[in-house]
Short mmCIF file of C-alpha atoms and ligand atoms in Angstrom, two decimals:
data_model
loop_
_atom_site.label_atom_id
_atom_site.label_comp_id
_atom_site.label_asym_id
_atom_site.label_seq_id
_atom_site.Cartn_x
_atom_site.Cartn_y
_atom_site.Cartn_z
CA MET P 1 14.21 10.08 10.00
CA ILE P 2 13.32 8.28 13.19
CA TYR P 3 10.66 5.57 13.30
CA LYS P 4 10.94 4.53 16.94
CA ARG P 5 7.28 4.78 17.83
CA SER P 6 6.20 3.27 14.49
CA SER P 7 8.49 0.27 15.19
CA THR P 8 6.95 -0.26 18.61
CA LEU P 9 3.41 0.10 17.31
CA PHE P 10 4.17 -2.34 14.49
CA ALA P 11 5.62 -4.90 16.91
CA ASN P 12 2.44 -4.65 19.00
CA ALA P 13 0.25 -4.96 15.91
CA GLU P 14 2.10 -8.06 14.69
CA LYS P 15 1.03 -9.94 17.82
CA VAL P 16 -2.67 -9.56 17.16
CA ILE P 17 -3.06 -8.79 13.43
CA PRO P 18 -1.57 -11.09 10.73
CA GLY P 19 1.59 -9.34 9.55
CA GLY P 20 0.58 -6.34 11.65
CA VAL P 21 -1.65 -4.94 8.89
CA ASN P 22 -5.19 -5.20 7.59
CA SER P 23 -4.11 -5.07 3.94
CA PRO P 24 -0.82 -6.69 2.84
CA VAL P 25 0.88 -3.91 0.86
CA ARG P 26 1.01 -1.76 4.00
CA ALA P 27 3.56 -4.12 5.54
CA PHE P 28 6.49 -2.81 3.41
CA LYS P 29 7.48 -6.39 2.52
CA ALA P 30 8.57 -5.42 -1.02
CA VAL P 31 10.86 -2.61 0.14
CA GLY P 32 11.88 -3.72 3.64
CA GLY P 33 11.87 -1.57 6.77
CA THR P 34 9.14 -0.67 9.22
CA PRO P 35 5.71 0.44 8.12
CA ILE P 36 4.98 3.99 9.16
CA PHE P 37 2.10 4.52 11.54
CA VAL P 38 0.08 7.62 10.69
CA LYS P 39 -1.24 9.87 13.39
CA GLU P 40 -3.11 12.33 11.24
CA ALA P 41 -3.11 13.93 7.83
CA LYS P 42 -4.15 17.26 6.40
CA GLY P 43 -4.08 18.40 2.79
CA ALA P 44 -1.00 16.99 1.07
CA TYR P 45 0.78 15.97 4.27
CA LEU P 46 0.97 12.95 6.54
CA TYR P 47 2.03 13.36 10.18
CA ASP P 48 3.39 10.11 11.59
CA GLU P 49 3.58 8.82 15.15
CA ASP P 50 7.25 9.88 15.45
CA GLY P 51 6.56 13.49 14.48
CA ASN P 52 7.82 13.18 10.88
CA VAL P 53 6.00 15.12 8.17
CA LEU P 54 5.67 13.46 4.75
CA ILE P 55 4.36 14.66 1.40
CA ASP P 56 1.82 11.99 0.47
CA TYR P 57 1.59 10.46 -3.01
CA ILE P 58 -0.61 7.52 -2.00
CA ASN P 59 -3.57 9.34 -0.56
CA SER P 60 -5.23 6.27 0.84
CA TRP P 61 -4.57 4.62 -2.57
CA GLY P 62 -6.63 7.17 -4.41
CA PRO P 63 -9.70 8.41 -2.55
CA MET P 64 -8.22 11.65 -1.20
CA ILE P 65 -8.12 13.39 -4.57
CA LEU P 66 -8.69 16.78 -2.89
CA GLY P 67 -6.23 16.13 -0.07
CA HIS P 68 -6.63 14.72 3.43
CA ALA P 69 -9.32 15.91 5.84
CA TYR P 70 -11.00 17.94 3.11
CA ALA P 71 -13.33 20.16 5.13
CA PRO P 72 -16.64 19.72 3.21
CA VAL P 73 -16.30 15.92 3.40
CA VAL P 74 -15.34 15.92 7.08
CA ASN P 75 -18.18 18.28 7.98
CA ALA P 76 -20.74 16.25 6.04
CA VAL P 77 -19.71 13.08 7.88
CA VAL P 78 -19.72 14.72 11.32
CA GLU P 79 -23.17 16.23 10.80
CA LYS P 80 -24.60 12.93 9.55
CA ALA P 81 -23.07 10.92 12.39
CA LYS P 82 -25.00 12.96 14.94
CA LYS P 83 -28.23 11.70 13.39
CA GLY P 84 -27.44 7.99 13.49
CA THR P 85 -24.87 6.01 11.55
CA SER P 86 -26.87 3.20 9.98
CA PHE P 87 -30.49 2.14 9.71
CA GLY P 88 -30.65 -0.64 7.14
CA MET P 89 -33.56 1.34 5.66
CA PRO P 90 -33.70 3.66 2.65
CA THR P 91 -32.50 7.23 3.09
CA GLU P 92 -32.91 10.23 0.79
CA ILE P 93 -29.18 10.86 0.49
CA GLU P 94 -28.74 7.55 -1.39
CA THR P 95 -30.90 8.91 -4.20
CA GLU P 96 -29.07 12.24 -4.12
CA ILE P 97 -25.66 10.70 -4.66
CA ALA P 98 -27.06 8.23 -7.22
CA GLU P 99 -28.60 11.09 -9.23
CA LEU P 100 -25.35 13.02 -9.16
CA ALA P 101 -23.23 10.00 -10.14
CA VAL P 102 -25.59 9.09 -12.99
CA SER P 103 -25.47 12.69 -14.23
CA MET P 104 -21.66 12.79 -14.19
CA VAL P 105 -20.89 9.41 -15.78
CA PRO P 106 -21.72 8.61 -19.43
CA ASN P 107 -23.88 5.68 -20.45
CA ILE P 108 -25.32 4.67 -17.06
CA ASP P 109 -28.94 4.88 -15.88
CA LYS P 110 -28.76 3.26 -12.47
CA ILE P 111 -26.14 2.65 -9.81
CA ARG P 112 -26.01 0.29 -6.81
CA PHE P 113 -23.83 1.16 -3.82
CA VAL P 114 -21.73 -1.39 -1.94
CA ASN P 115 -18.91 -1.17 0.61
CA SER P 116 -15.70 -1.68 -1.36
CA GLY P 117 -14.21 -1.90 -4.83
CA THR P 118 -13.90 -5.66 -4.34
CA GLU P 119 -17.63 -5.98 -3.79
CA ALA P 120 -18.36 -3.77 -6.77
CA CYS P 121 -16.29 -5.89 -9.18
CA MET P 122 -17.48 -9.18 -7.75
CA SER P 123 -21.11 -8.10 -8.07
CA ALA P 124 -20.61 -6.67 -11.56
CA VAL P 125 -19.28 -10.02 -12.78
CA ARG P 126 -22.17 -11.91 -11.19
CA LEU P 127 -24.58 -9.53 -12.88
CA ALA P 128 -22.82 -10.02 -16.23
CA ARG P 129 -23.00 -13.79 -15.84
CA GLY P 130 -26.66 -13.69 -14.86
CA TYR P 131 -27.56 -11.30 -17.66
CA THR P 132 -25.76 -13.18 -20.42
CA GLY P 133 -26.33 -16.68 -19.09
CA LYS P 134 -22.63 -17.47 -19.64
CA ASP P 135 -19.92 -18.44 -17.12
CA LYS P 136 -16.46 -17.45 -18.29
CA ILE P 137 -14.77 -14.11 -17.89
CA ILE P 138 -11.66 -12.58 -19.43
CA LYS P 139 -9.33 -10.60 -17.20
CA PHE P 140 -5.89 -9.19 -17.89
CA ALA P 141 -2.60 -10.14 -16.23
CA GLY P 142 -1.58 -7.41 -13.79
CA CYS P 143 -5.06 -5.89 -13.49
CA TYR P 144 -6.45 -5.88 -9.96
CA HIS P 145 -10.17 -6.09 -9.31
CA GLY P 146 -10.15 -6.70 -5.58
CA HIS P 147 -9.60 -9.92 -3.67
CA SER P 148 -12.62 -12.00 -4.60
CA ASP P 149 -11.85 -15.52 -5.88
CA SER P 150 -12.41 -15.07 -9.62
CA PHE P 151 -9.92 -12.22 -9.79
CA LEU P 152 -6.97 -13.69 -7.90
CA ILE P 153 -5.56 -15.13 -11.10
CA GLN P 154 -2.44 -13.17 -12.06
CA ALA P 155 -3.73 -10.18 -10.13
CA GLY P 156 -1.81 -6.93 -9.82
CA SER P 157 -1.16 -4.64 -6.85
CA GLY P 158 -0.39 -6.37 -3.52
CA ALA P 159 -0.93 -9.77 -5.12
CA VAL P 160 2.12 -9.37 -7.38
CA THR P 161 4.09 -7.47 -4.78
CA PHE P 162 3.95 -10.60 -2.65
CA GLY P 163 4.80 -12.90 -5.51
CA SER P 164 1.54 -14.77 -5.19
CA PRO P 165 -0.63 -13.58 -8.03
CA ASN P 166 -2.50 -16.87 -7.79
CA SER P 167 -3.76 -17.39 -4.28
CA PRO P 168 -4.21 -20.74 -2.51
CA GLY P 169 -7.82 -21.06 -1.47
CA VAL P 170 -9.12 -20.24 -4.93
CA THR P 171 -10.58 -23.50 -6.19
CA GLU P 172 -9.74 -24.96 -9.58
CA GLY P 173 -13.43 -24.83 -10.37
CA THR P 174 -13.41 -21.06 -9.96
CA ALA P 175 -10.05 -20.53 -11.65
CA LYS P 176 -11.10 -22.41 -14.79
CA ASP P 177 -13.76 -19.80 -15.55
CA THR P 178 -11.26 -16.92 -15.50
CA LEU P 179 -9.41 -16.62 -18.81
CA LEU P 180 -6.25 -14.58 -18.75
CA ALA P 181 -5.16 -12.12 -21.44
CA ASN P 182 -2.23 -9.72 -21.89
CA TYR P 183 -3.01 -6.05 -21.43
CA ASN P 184 -2.88 -4.00 -24.62
CA ASP P 185 -2.93 -7.19 -26.73
CA LEU P 186 -6.11 -7.32 -28.79
CA LYS P 187 -5.01 -10.38 -30.82
CA ASN P 188 -4.67 -12.35 -27.60
CA VAL P 189 -8.23 -11.45 -26.59
CA GLU P 190 -9.55 -12.34 -30.02
CA ALA P 191 -7.92 -15.77 -29.82
CA LEU P 192 -9.45 -16.42 -26.37
CA ILE P 193 -12.89 -15.51 -27.66
CA GLN P 194 -12.47 -17.82 -30.65
CA ALA P 195 -11.37 -20.70 -28.43
CA ASN P 196 -14.33 -20.18 -26.05
CA LYS P 197 -17.16 -19.42 -28.45
CA ASN P 198 -20.43 -18.46 -26.74
CA GLU P 199 -19.00 -19.10 -23.27
CA ILE P 200 -17.72 -15.68 -22.28
CA ALA P 201 -19.99 -13.45 -20.19
CA CYS P 202 -17.72 -10.45 -19.84
CA ILE P 203 -14.35 -8.87 -20.28
CA ILE P 204 -13.28 -6.92 -17.20
CA LEU P 205 -10.36 -4.51 -17.18
CA GLU P 206 -8.95 -1.33 -15.77
CA PRO P 207 -9.41 1.04 -18.75
CA VAL P 208 -6.20 2.70 -17.61
CA ALA P 209 -4.28 0.10 -15.61
CA GLY P 210 -3.11 1.33 -12.23
CA ASN P 211 -2.16 -1.79 -10.32
CA MET P 212 1.05 -2.70 -12.17
CA GLY P 213 2.16 0.89 -12.11
CA CYS P 214 0.20 3.17 -14.42
CA ILE P 215 -0.28 1.66 -17.88
CA PRO P 216 -2.46 3.57 -20.33
CA PRO P 217 -4.27 1.63 -23.04
CA VAL P 218 -2.54 1.80 -26.44
CA ALA P 219 -4.44 3.46 -29.28
CA GLY P 220 -7.31 1.26 -30.44
CA PHE P 221 -7.16 -1.22 -27.55
CA LEU P 222 -10.35 -0.16 -25.76
CA GLU P 223 -12.17 0.45 -29.05
CA GLY P 224 -11.10 -3.01 -30.21
CA LEU P 225 -12.44 -4.61 -27.04
CA ARG P 226 -15.71 -2.73 -27.51
CA SER P 227 -16.10 -4.14 -31.04
CA LEU P 228 -15.18 -7.68 -29.98
CA CYS P 229 -17.75 -7.51 -27.18
CA ASP P 230 -20.47 -6.22 -29.50
CA ALA P 231 -19.76 -8.90 -32.08
CA ASN P 232 -19.84 -11.74 -29.55
CA ASP P 233 -22.57 -10.78 -27.06
CA ILE P 234 -20.02 -10.17 -24.34
CA LEU P 235 -20.42 -7.41 -21.75
CA LEU P 236 -17.52 -4.99 -21.36
CA ILE P 237 -16.86 -4.10 -17.72
CA PHE P 238 -14.68 -1.12 -16.96
CA ASP P 239 -13.27 -1.38 -13.46
CA GLU P 240 -13.05 2.34 -12.74
CA VAL P 241 -12.46 1.87 -9.02
CA MET P 242 -9.23 3.82 -9.50
CA THR P 243 -10.01 5.94 -12.57
CA GLY P 244 -13.64 6.84 -11.78
CA PHE P 245 -14.11 10.50 -10.80
CA ARG P 246 -10.31 10.83 -11.10
CA LEU P 247 -9.45 11.01 -14.81
CA ALA P 248 -12.53 13.09 -15.58
CA LYS P 249 -16.00 13.68 -14.13
CA GLY P 250 -17.12 10.70 -16.17
CA GLY P 251 -13.92 8.71 -15.62
CA ALA P 252 -12.05 6.82 -18.34
CA GLN P 253 -15.24 6.25 -20.35
CA GLN P 254 -15.44 10.00 -20.87
CA LEU P 255 -11.73 10.77 -21.18
CA LEU P 256 -11.07 8.01 -23.71
CA ASN P 257 -14.50 8.11 -25.33
CA VAL P 258 -15.32 4.40 -25.13
CA ASN P 259 -18.50 3.12 -23.50
CA ALA P 260 -18.54 0.16 -21.16
CA ASP P 261 -21.62 -1.94 -20.37
CA ILE P 262 -21.02 -2.06 -16.62
CA VAL P 263 -18.79 0.34 -14.69
CA CYS P 264 -17.34 -0.32 -11.22
CA PHE P 265 -16.45 2.40 -8.75
CA GLY P 266 -14.68 2.70 -5.41
CA LYS P 267 -12.03 4.93 -3.86
CA VAL P 268 -12.92 8.54 -4.87
CA ILE P 269 -16.68 7.83 -4.89
CA GLY P 270 -16.53 7.26 -1.12
CA GLY P 271 -14.52 10.34 -0.26
CA GLY P 272 -12.36 8.20 2.05
CA LEU P 273 -15.12 6.08 3.58
CA PRO P 274 -15.71 2.43 2.60
CA VAL P 275 -17.77 2.71 -0.58
CA GLY P 276 -17.96 0.91 -3.88
CA ALA P 277 -20.60 0.98 -6.59
CA PHE P 278 -21.49 -0.53 -9.92
CA ALA P 279 -23.61 1.00 -12.62
CA ALA P 280 -25.05 0.27 -16.07
CA ARG P 281 -27.94 0.94 -18.38
CA ASN P 282 -31.49 0.12 -17.21
CA GLU P 283 -31.82 -3.21 -19.01
CA ILE P 284 -28.75 -4.56 -17.22
CA MET P 285 -29.33 -2.99 -13.77
CA ASN P 286 -32.97 -4.15 -13.76
CA TYR P 287 -31.62 -7.69 -13.72
CA LEU P 288 -30.59 -7.16 -10.09
CA ALA P 289 -32.68 -8.12 -7.04
CA PRO P 290 -35.30 -7.03 -6.07
CA LEU P 291 -36.30 -6.32 -9.70
CA GLY P 292 -34.48 -9.21 -11.30
CA PRO P 293 -33.03 -12.61 -10.47
CA VAL P 294 -29.38 -11.74 -9.73
CA TYR P 295 -28.91 -11.48 -5.96
CA GLN P 296 -26.75 -8.83 -4.31
CA ALA P 297 -27.15 -7.21 -0.89
CA GLY P 298 -25.38 -5.46 2.00
CA THR P 299 -26.26 -4.62 5.63
CA LEU P 300 -24.25 -1.38 5.57
CA SER P 301 -24.56 -0.61 1.85
CA GLY P 302 -25.51 2.99 1.24
CA ASN P 303 -25.11 3.87 4.92
CA PRO P 304 -25.51 7.57 5.68
CA LEU P 305 -21.90 8.31 6.69
CA ALA P 306 -20.48 6.79 3.52
CA MET P 307 -23.09 8.48 1.35
CA ALA P 308 -22.49 11.87 3.01
CA ALA P 309 -18.75 11.61 2.39
CA GLY P 310 -19.22 10.46 -1.20
CA LEU P 311 -21.82 13.09 -1.97
CA ALA P 312 -19.66 15.92 -0.62
CA MET P 313 -16.73 14.64 -2.68
CA LEU P 314 -18.67 14.24 -5.93
CA LYS P 315 -20.27 17.66 -5.50
CA ALA P 316 -16.86 19.27 -5.04
CA LEU P 317 -15.55 17.59 -8.19
CA ASN P 318 -18.69 18.34 -10.20
CA GLU P 319 -18.70 22.02 -9.28
CA ASP P 320 -15.04 22.67 -10.10
CA SER P 321 -14.73 22.90 -13.88
CA GLU P 322 -10.93 23.18 -13.73
CA ILE P 323 -10.13 20.42 -11.24
CA PHE P 324 -9.15 17.69 -13.71
CA ASN P 325 -7.04 20.08 -15.81
CA ARG P 326 -5.28 21.31 -12.69
CA LEU P 327 -4.52 17.76 -11.59
CA ALA P 328 -3.22 16.78 -15.04
CA GLU P 329 -1.00 19.89 -15.18
CA LYS P 330 0.53 19.15 -11.78
CA THR P 331 1.15 15.56 -12.82
CA GLU P 332 2.81 16.63 -16.08
CA TYR P 333 5.01 19.07 -14.15
CA LEU P 334 6.09 16.29 -11.79
CA HIS P 335 6.70 13.93 -14.73
CA LYS P 336 8.96 16.43 -16.51
CA GLY P 337 10.83 17.33 -13.33
CA LEU P 338 11.47 13.71 -12.35
CA ALA P 339 12.51 12.77 -15.90
CA LYS P 340 15.00 15.62 -15.94
CA VAL P 341 16.77 14.68 -12.71
CA LEU P 342 16.73 10.95 -13.52
CA GLU P 343 18.34 11.66 -16.91
CA LYS P 344 20.86 14.00 -15.32
CA ASN P 345 21.91 11.20 -12.96
CA ASN P 346 21.98 8.59 -15.74
CA ILE P 347 19.20 6.49 -14.27
CA THR P 348 17.46 4.29 -16.83
CA HIS P 349 13.75 4.79 -16.43
CA THR P 350 10.31 4.95 -17.99
CA ILE P 351 7.62 7.23 -16.61
CA ASN P 352 3.98 6.45 -17.39
CA ARG P 353 1.24 8.96 -16.81
CA MET P 354 -2.41 9.66 -17.48
CA GLY P 355 -4.40 12.44 -15.83
CA SER P 356 -3.43 12.43 -12.15
CA MET P 357 -1.96 8.91 -12.23
CA ILE P 358 1.80 8.49 -12.65
CA SER P 359 4.42 5.78 -12.08
CA VAL P 360 8.19 5.64 -12.31
CA HIS P 361 9.64 2.37 -13.65
CA PHE P 362 13.32 1.53 -13.61
CA ASN P 363 13.05 -0.15 -16.98
CA GLU P 364 14.95 -0.05 -20.26
CA GLU P 365 11.91 -0.59 -22.41
CA LYS P 366 8.44 0.89 -22.49
CA VAL P 367 6.05 -0.49 -19.87
CA ILE P 368 2.88 -1.57 -21.67
CA ASP P 369 1.73 -4.72 -19.88
CA PHE P 370 2.45 -6.95 -16.91
CA LYS P 371 5.45 -8.63 -18.53
CA THR P 372 7.25 -5.36 -19.18
CA ALA P 373 6.23 -3.94 -15.77
CA ALA P 374 7.74 -6.99 -14.06
CA LYS P 375 11.12 -6.37 -15.73
CA GLY P 376 11.74 -3.24 -13.64
CA ASN P 377 14.85 -3.10 -11.45
CA ASN P 378 13.43 -3.80 -8.00
CA GLU P 379 16.68 -3.16 -6.11
CA ARG P 380 16.79 0.30 -7.60
CA PHE P 381 13.15 0.81 -6.67
CA LYS P 382 13.93 -0.04 -3.03
CA THR P 383 16.75 2.52 -3.00
CA PHE P 384 14.39 5.05 -4.54
CA PHE P 385 11.59 4.34 -2.07
CA HIS P 386 13.74 4.60 1.07
CA GLY P 387 15.68 7.56 -0.29
CA MET P 388 12.49 9.46 -1.00
CA LEU P 389 11.11 8.54 2.40
CA ASN P 390 14.22 9.87 4.15
CA ASN P 391 13.66 13.10 2.25
CA GLY P 392 10.08 13.34 3.49
CA ILE P 393 8.33 11.98 0.38
CA TYR P 394 5.92 9.07 0.76
CA ILE P 395 5.41 7.01 -2.40
CA ALA P 396 3.86 3.54 -2.61
CA PRO P 397 6.02 0.83 -1.01
CA SER P 398 5.93 -1.26 -4.21
CA ALA P 399 6.97 -0.76 -7.82
CA PHE P 400 3.59 -2.13 -8.94
CA GLU P 401 1.60 0.84 -7.74
CA THR P 402 0.56 4.18 -9.16
CA TRP P 403 1.16 7.50 -7.43
CA PHE P 404 -1.94 9.64 -6.98
CA ILE P 405 -1.67 13.39 -7.42
CA THR P 406 -4.05 15.47 -5.32
CA ASP P 407 -5.28 18.99 -5.66
CA ALA P 408 -3.76 19.77 -2.25
CA LEU P 409 -0.21 19.41 -3.62
CA THR P 410 1.44 22.76 -4.34
CA TYR P 411 4.11 23.38 -6.96
CA GLU P 412 6.48 23.88 -4.04
CA ASP P 413 5.66 20.33 -2.87
CA LEU P 414 6.30 19.04 -6.38
CA ASP P 415 9.64 20.89 -6.52
CA LYS P 416 10.62 19.36 -3.18
CA THR P 417 9.74 15.94 -4.56
CA ILE P 418 11.84 16.46 -7.69
CA ALA P 419 14.74 17.75 -5.58
CA ALA P 420 14.45 14.68 -3.33
CA CYS P 421 14.68 12.41 -6.37
CA ASP P 422 17.80 14.28 -7.49
CA ALA P 423 19.33 13.91 -4.01
CA VAL P 424 18.62 10.16 -3.92
CA PHE P 425 20.41 9.44 -7.20
CA LYS P 426 23.27 11.93 -7.01
C1 PLP V 501 -8.49 -0.70 -5.29
C2 PLP V 501 -9.05 -1.39 -6.44
C3 PLP V 501 -10.02 -2.40 -6.30
C4 PLP V 501 -10.43 -2.95 -4.97
O1 PLP V 501 -11.07 -2.01 -4.18
P1 PLP V 501 -11.16 -2.27 -2.58
O2 PLP V 501 -11.97 -1.12 -2.09
O3 PLP V 501 -9.76 -2.30 -2.10
O4 PLP V 501 -11.84 -3.57 -2.38
C5 PLP V 501 -10.59 -2.92 -7.44
N1 PLP V 501 -10.22 -2.49 -8.65
C6 PLP V 501 -9.29 -1.53 -8.83
C7 PLP V 501 -8.96 -1.08 -10.21
C8 PLP V 501 -8.66 -0.97 -7.73
O5 PLP V 501 -7.72 -0.06 -7.92
#
């Protein structure tokens, strides 16, 4: 494939944007080569600036669960835009999407909309601290909760891709309140709670991890966290920015049947526009300004374009009783097909999957936490990434990312993807 125009556009971008990108993982640093500039996208396909067509497994890192330029979402945004794009005043559509979200997700009474997953997680932790009157939080190595200071301690996603899971600029004062645990290791969490009695406000985690590849929780892990939280007056925060409205209508809470105290959303809930949200039961949400003392605000929060996109997306998901089964079936088909060709070509691998999230790890052992994820063969991943790309398949340019299956993918697309994998390793 030719990337002439992408190379030129990237060179221009590098002069005026740090690293040429507005979010680090886009720069292809982990895999080398030139980032691809997208011209447009429709359904399962990306069309780049050089005229290449790619089958997309990133889908804007999750939001485009029904494929790119999904007509009901696009139409809703266009119609809204004609009537003004932001007022900084209440609008009826905010209540409409809030009612729908609250009806779809278990165990929440109220929801507050923000502009990104980062904001959602940051605000959820502030709320947990305010509500409990305690300062410390527990997070897990390899989980990503956005780029706010408290979370840039052994963070996943781009943070590990760039080898700087702990960012300069995060003060020691902030870092000391973030306690780090190993994913899927209940004993570790128990020990941290014992060592910090009555100091921990919340445990925050991705109920199915998606930012160190896809790592499902082992049996009993989420239930164990729930019990530990109940026994120690700690709030359990599920960061469902990736899993919310993706694994099920009610997200991981519903699929795995464990209730969180606060749930964070992003990605799918915005239908491709900048949206995040956090939600909880009344007694917790009523602690937020203007009802309660915990402050949180946003000039563009709940703006009509974002709400129109999100509402159209949630409606589509809510009205389609088969959508999540269909997505899971496609993902299983891809899993089996990839496993078959990797085995045939004697490539050591582990494939993790849950619902429409899947990741391929070039590992000997099972990938269950950050330590095991980090043991993957990165040279092999680079070969895989560029080989797939040359065959017209766009996967994440880092081994620490999940692939997102969309409803727009056909079985023919999946077969092409499996055949590409076979071709790469032959
Ligand atoms: C993407 C992501 C975030 C951050 O969301 P942004 O919209 O990028 O700020 C937080 N948590 C999880 C689990 C995510 O996947």
